Short mmCIF file of C-alpha atoms in Angstrom, two decimals:
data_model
loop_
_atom_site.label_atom_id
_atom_site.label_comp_id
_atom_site.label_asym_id
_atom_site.label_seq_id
_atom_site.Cartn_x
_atom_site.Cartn_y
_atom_site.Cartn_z
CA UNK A 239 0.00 0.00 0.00
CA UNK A 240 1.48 3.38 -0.59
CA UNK A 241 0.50 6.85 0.59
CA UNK A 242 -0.52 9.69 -1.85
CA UNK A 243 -0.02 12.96 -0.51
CA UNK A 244 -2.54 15.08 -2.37
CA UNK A 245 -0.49 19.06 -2.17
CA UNK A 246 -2.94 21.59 -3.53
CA UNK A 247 -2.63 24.36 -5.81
CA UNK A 248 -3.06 27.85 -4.86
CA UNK A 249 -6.36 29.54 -2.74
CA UNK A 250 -7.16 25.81 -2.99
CA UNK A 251 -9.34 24.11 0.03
CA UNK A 252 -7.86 20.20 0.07
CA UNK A 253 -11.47 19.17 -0.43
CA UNK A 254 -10.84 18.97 -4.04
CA UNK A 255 -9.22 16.34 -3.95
CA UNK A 256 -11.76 14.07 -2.70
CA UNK A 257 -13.05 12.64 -6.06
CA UNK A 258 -9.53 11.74 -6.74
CA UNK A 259 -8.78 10.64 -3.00
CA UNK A 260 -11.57 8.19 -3.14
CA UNK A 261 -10.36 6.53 -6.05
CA UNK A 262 -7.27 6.01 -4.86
CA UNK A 263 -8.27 4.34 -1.78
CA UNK A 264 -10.90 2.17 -3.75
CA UNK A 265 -7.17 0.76 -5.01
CA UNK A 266 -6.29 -0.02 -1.71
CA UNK A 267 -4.09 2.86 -1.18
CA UNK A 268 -3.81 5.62 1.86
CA UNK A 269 -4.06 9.39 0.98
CA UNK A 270 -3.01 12.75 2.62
CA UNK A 271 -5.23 15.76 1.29
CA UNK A 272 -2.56 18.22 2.23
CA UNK A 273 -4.28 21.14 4.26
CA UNK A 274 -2.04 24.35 3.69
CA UNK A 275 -2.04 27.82 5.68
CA UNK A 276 -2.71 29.36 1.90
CA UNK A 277 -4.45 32.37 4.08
CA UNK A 278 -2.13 33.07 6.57
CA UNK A 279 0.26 36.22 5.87
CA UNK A 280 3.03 35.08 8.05
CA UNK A 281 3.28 31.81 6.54
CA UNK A 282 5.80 30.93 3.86
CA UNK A 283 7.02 28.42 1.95
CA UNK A 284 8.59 26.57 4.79
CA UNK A 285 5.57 27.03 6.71
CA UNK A 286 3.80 25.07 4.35
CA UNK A 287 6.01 22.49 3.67
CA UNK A 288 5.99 21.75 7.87
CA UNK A 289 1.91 21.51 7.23
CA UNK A 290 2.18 18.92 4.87
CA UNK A 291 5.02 16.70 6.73
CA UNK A 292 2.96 17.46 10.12
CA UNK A 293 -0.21 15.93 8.32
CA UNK A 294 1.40 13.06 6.90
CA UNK A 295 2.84 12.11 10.50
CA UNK A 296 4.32 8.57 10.59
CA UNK A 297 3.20 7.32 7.28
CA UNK A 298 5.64 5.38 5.02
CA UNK A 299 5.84 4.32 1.06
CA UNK A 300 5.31 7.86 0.34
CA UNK A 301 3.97 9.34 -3.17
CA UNK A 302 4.03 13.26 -3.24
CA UNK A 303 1.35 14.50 -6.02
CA UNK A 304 1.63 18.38 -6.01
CA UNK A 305 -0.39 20.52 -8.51
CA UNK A 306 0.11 23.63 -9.64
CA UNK A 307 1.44 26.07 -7.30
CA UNK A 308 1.93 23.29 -4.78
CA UNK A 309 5.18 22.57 -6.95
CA UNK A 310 6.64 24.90 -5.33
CA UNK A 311 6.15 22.72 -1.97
CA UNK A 312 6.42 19.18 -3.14
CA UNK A 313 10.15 19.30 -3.62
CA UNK A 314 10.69 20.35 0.23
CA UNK A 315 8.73 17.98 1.69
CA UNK A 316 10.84 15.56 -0.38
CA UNK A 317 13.97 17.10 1.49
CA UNK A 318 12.48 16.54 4.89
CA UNK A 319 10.93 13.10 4.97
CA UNK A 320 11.13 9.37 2.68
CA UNK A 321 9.92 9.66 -0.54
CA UNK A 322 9.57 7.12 -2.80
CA UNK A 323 8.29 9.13 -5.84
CA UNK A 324 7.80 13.14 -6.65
CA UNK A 325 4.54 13.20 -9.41
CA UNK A 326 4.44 16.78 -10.27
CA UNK A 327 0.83 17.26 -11.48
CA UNK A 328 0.59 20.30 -13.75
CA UNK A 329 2.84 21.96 -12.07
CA UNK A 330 5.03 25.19 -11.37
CA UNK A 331 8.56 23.83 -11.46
CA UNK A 332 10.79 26.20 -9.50
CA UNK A 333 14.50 26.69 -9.79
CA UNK A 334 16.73 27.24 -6.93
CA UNK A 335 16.51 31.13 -5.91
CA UNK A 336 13.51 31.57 -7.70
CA UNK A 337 10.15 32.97 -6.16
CA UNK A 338 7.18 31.82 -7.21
CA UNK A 339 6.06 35.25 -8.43
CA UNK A 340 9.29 35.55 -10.87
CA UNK A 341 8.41 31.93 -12.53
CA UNK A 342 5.89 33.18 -14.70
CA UNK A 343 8.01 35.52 -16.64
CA UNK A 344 11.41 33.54 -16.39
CA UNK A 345 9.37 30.67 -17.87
CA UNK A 346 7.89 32.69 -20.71
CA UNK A 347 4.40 31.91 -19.48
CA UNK A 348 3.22 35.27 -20.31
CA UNK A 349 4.30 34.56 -24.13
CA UNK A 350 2.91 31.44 -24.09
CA UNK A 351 -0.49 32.78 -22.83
CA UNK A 352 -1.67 35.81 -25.23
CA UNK A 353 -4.67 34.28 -26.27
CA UNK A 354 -7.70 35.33 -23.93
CA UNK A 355 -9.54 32.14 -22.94
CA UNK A 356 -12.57 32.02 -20.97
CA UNK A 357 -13.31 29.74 -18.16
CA UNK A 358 -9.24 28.72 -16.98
CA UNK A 359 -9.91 25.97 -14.68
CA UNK A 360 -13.50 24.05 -14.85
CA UNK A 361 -13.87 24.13 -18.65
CA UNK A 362 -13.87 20.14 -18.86
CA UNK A 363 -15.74 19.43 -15.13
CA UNK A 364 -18.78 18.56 -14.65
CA UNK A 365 -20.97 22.03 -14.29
CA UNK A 366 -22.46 20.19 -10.86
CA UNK A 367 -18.85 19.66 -9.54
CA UNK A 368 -17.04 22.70 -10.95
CA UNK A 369 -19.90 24.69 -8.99
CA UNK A 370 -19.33 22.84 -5.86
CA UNK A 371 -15.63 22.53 -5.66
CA UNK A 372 -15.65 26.48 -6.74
CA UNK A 373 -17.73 26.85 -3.05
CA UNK A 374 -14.12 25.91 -1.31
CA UNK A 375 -11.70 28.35 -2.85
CA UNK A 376 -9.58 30.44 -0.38
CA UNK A 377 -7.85 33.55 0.34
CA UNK A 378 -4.34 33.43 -1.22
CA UNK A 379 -1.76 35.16 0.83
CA UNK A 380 1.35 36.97 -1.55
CA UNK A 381 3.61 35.69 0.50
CA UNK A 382 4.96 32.33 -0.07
CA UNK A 383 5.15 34.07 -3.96
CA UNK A 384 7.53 36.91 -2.36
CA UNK A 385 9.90 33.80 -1.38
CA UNK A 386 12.85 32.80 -3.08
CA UNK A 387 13.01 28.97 -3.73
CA UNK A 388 15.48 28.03 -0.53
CA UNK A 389 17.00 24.25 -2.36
CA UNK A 390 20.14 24.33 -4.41
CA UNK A 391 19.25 21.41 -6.53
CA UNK A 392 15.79 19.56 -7.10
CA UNK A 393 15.83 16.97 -4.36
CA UNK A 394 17.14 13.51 -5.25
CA UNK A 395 14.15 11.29 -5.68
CA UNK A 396 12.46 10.32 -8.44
CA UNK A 397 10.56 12.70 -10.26
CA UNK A 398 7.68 12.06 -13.03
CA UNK A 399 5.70 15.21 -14.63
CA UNK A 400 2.24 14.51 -15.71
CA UNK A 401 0.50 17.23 -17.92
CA UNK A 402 -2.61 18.18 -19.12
CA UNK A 403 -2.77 17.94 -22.49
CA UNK A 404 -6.24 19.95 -21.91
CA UNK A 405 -4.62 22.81 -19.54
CA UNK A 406 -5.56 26.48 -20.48
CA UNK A 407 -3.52 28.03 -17.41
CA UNK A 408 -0.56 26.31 -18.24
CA UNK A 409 -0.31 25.26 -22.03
CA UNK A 410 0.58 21.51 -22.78
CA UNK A 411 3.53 22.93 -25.42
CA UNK A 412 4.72 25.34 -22.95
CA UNK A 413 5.10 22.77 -20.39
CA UNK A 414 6.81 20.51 -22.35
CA UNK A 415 9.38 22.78 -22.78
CA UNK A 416 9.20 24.12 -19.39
CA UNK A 417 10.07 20.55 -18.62
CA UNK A 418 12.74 19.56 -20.81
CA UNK A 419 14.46 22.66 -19.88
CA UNK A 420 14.14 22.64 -15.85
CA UNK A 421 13.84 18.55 -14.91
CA UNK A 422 15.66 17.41 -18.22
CA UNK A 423 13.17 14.49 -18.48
CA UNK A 424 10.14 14.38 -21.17
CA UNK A 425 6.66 14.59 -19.55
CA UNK A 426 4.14 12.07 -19.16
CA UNK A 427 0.78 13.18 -20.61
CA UNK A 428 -2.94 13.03 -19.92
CA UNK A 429 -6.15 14.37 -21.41
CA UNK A 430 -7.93 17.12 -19.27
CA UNK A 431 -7.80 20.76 -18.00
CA UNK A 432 -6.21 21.93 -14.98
CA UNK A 433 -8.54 20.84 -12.64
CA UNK A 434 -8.12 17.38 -13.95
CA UNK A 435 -8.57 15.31 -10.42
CA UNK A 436 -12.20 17.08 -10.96
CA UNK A 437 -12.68 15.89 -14.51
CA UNK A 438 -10.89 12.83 -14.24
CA UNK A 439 -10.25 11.56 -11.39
CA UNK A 440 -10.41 7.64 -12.05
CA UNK A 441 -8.33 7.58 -15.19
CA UNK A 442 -6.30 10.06 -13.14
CA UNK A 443 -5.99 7.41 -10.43
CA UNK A 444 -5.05 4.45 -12.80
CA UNK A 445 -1.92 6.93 -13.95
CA UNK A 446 -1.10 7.38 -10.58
CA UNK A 447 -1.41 3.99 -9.26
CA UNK A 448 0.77 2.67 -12.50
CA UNK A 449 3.59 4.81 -11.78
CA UNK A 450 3.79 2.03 -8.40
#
């Protein structure tokens, strides 16, 4: 049995994961919906890495999933307890010394992103979900994105990236290049928008799962 621990994007309540989260224990897996202080002004990056190693407590056979903005966390909790795999889900990759509010530009996201599209996030979930899971969105404190990245190397364990091939915030060609250039490995791939644990959360499970 291994542990997923779910790390959520930004202004992002953990219960969005729960469509995913039950799939994954129907497998016969544990999970971790990672609960961070996304509203609190004093917290940082650190501070939200110790949330998600406080909430995973004792458990072993460890599988980090962070989306989004949560990439920015996944690698530290990596640093601080056993991991046996890093899936970054859609992800920001950072580099070392980078804040999270200076990745968009130094990755060229703004190029990437001219085109005005409507509807970002929920464009392929159900309108019933989308609606519900939009009732758990947060505050988003700036500071975490004032932060520069603290590790001098992407922590050694292994990494996988899984994209959205669907993803209107970040591009699936811009990501592929985003990671070639910063993890130097070629991305696995998967149908579905940003929210994809929303739209897909069983085939999103299988991928998961396989990577065991």
């Amino acid at each position: 049995m291994a542990t997923f621990v779910l790390i959520p994007g930004a202004a992002c309540d953990p219960s969005y994961w729960q469509p995913l989260a039950a799939e994954l224990r129907t497998r016969g897996h544990d999970t971790v919906s990672v609960d961070l202080p996304c509203e609190d002004d004093t917290a940082g990056l650190a501070e939200y890495a110790d949330a998600a190693v406080d909430q995973i407590g004792d458990r072993t056979g460890l599988i980090v999933v962070a989306h989004s903005f949560g990439g920015f966390t996944g690698p530290l909790v990596c640093e601080r307890v056993p991991v046996d795999l890093l899936v970054m889900l859609t992800a920001m990759i950072p580099s070392p010394g980078e804040t999270p509010g200076e990745w968009w530009s130094a990755t060229g996201h703004d190029q990437a992103t001219r085109e005005e599209v409507e509807d970002i996030y929920y464009h392929d979930v159900p309108a019933e979900l989308a609606a519900e899971a939009e009732k758990y969105s947060r505050g988003q404190s700036g500071t975490p994105s004032k932060e520069p990245w603290p590790l001098p190397a992407w922590p050694n364990v292994p990494t996988k990236f899984l994209l959205c091939r669907d993803d209107r915030l970040f591009p699936a060609g811009f990501m592929r290049q985003v990671v070639r250039e910063r993890l130097g490995i070629a991305p696995d791939e998967i149908d579905g928008g940003h929210m994809v644990m929303l739209s897909r959360p069983a085939e999103l499970a299988d991928r998961l799962v396989g990577y065991l």
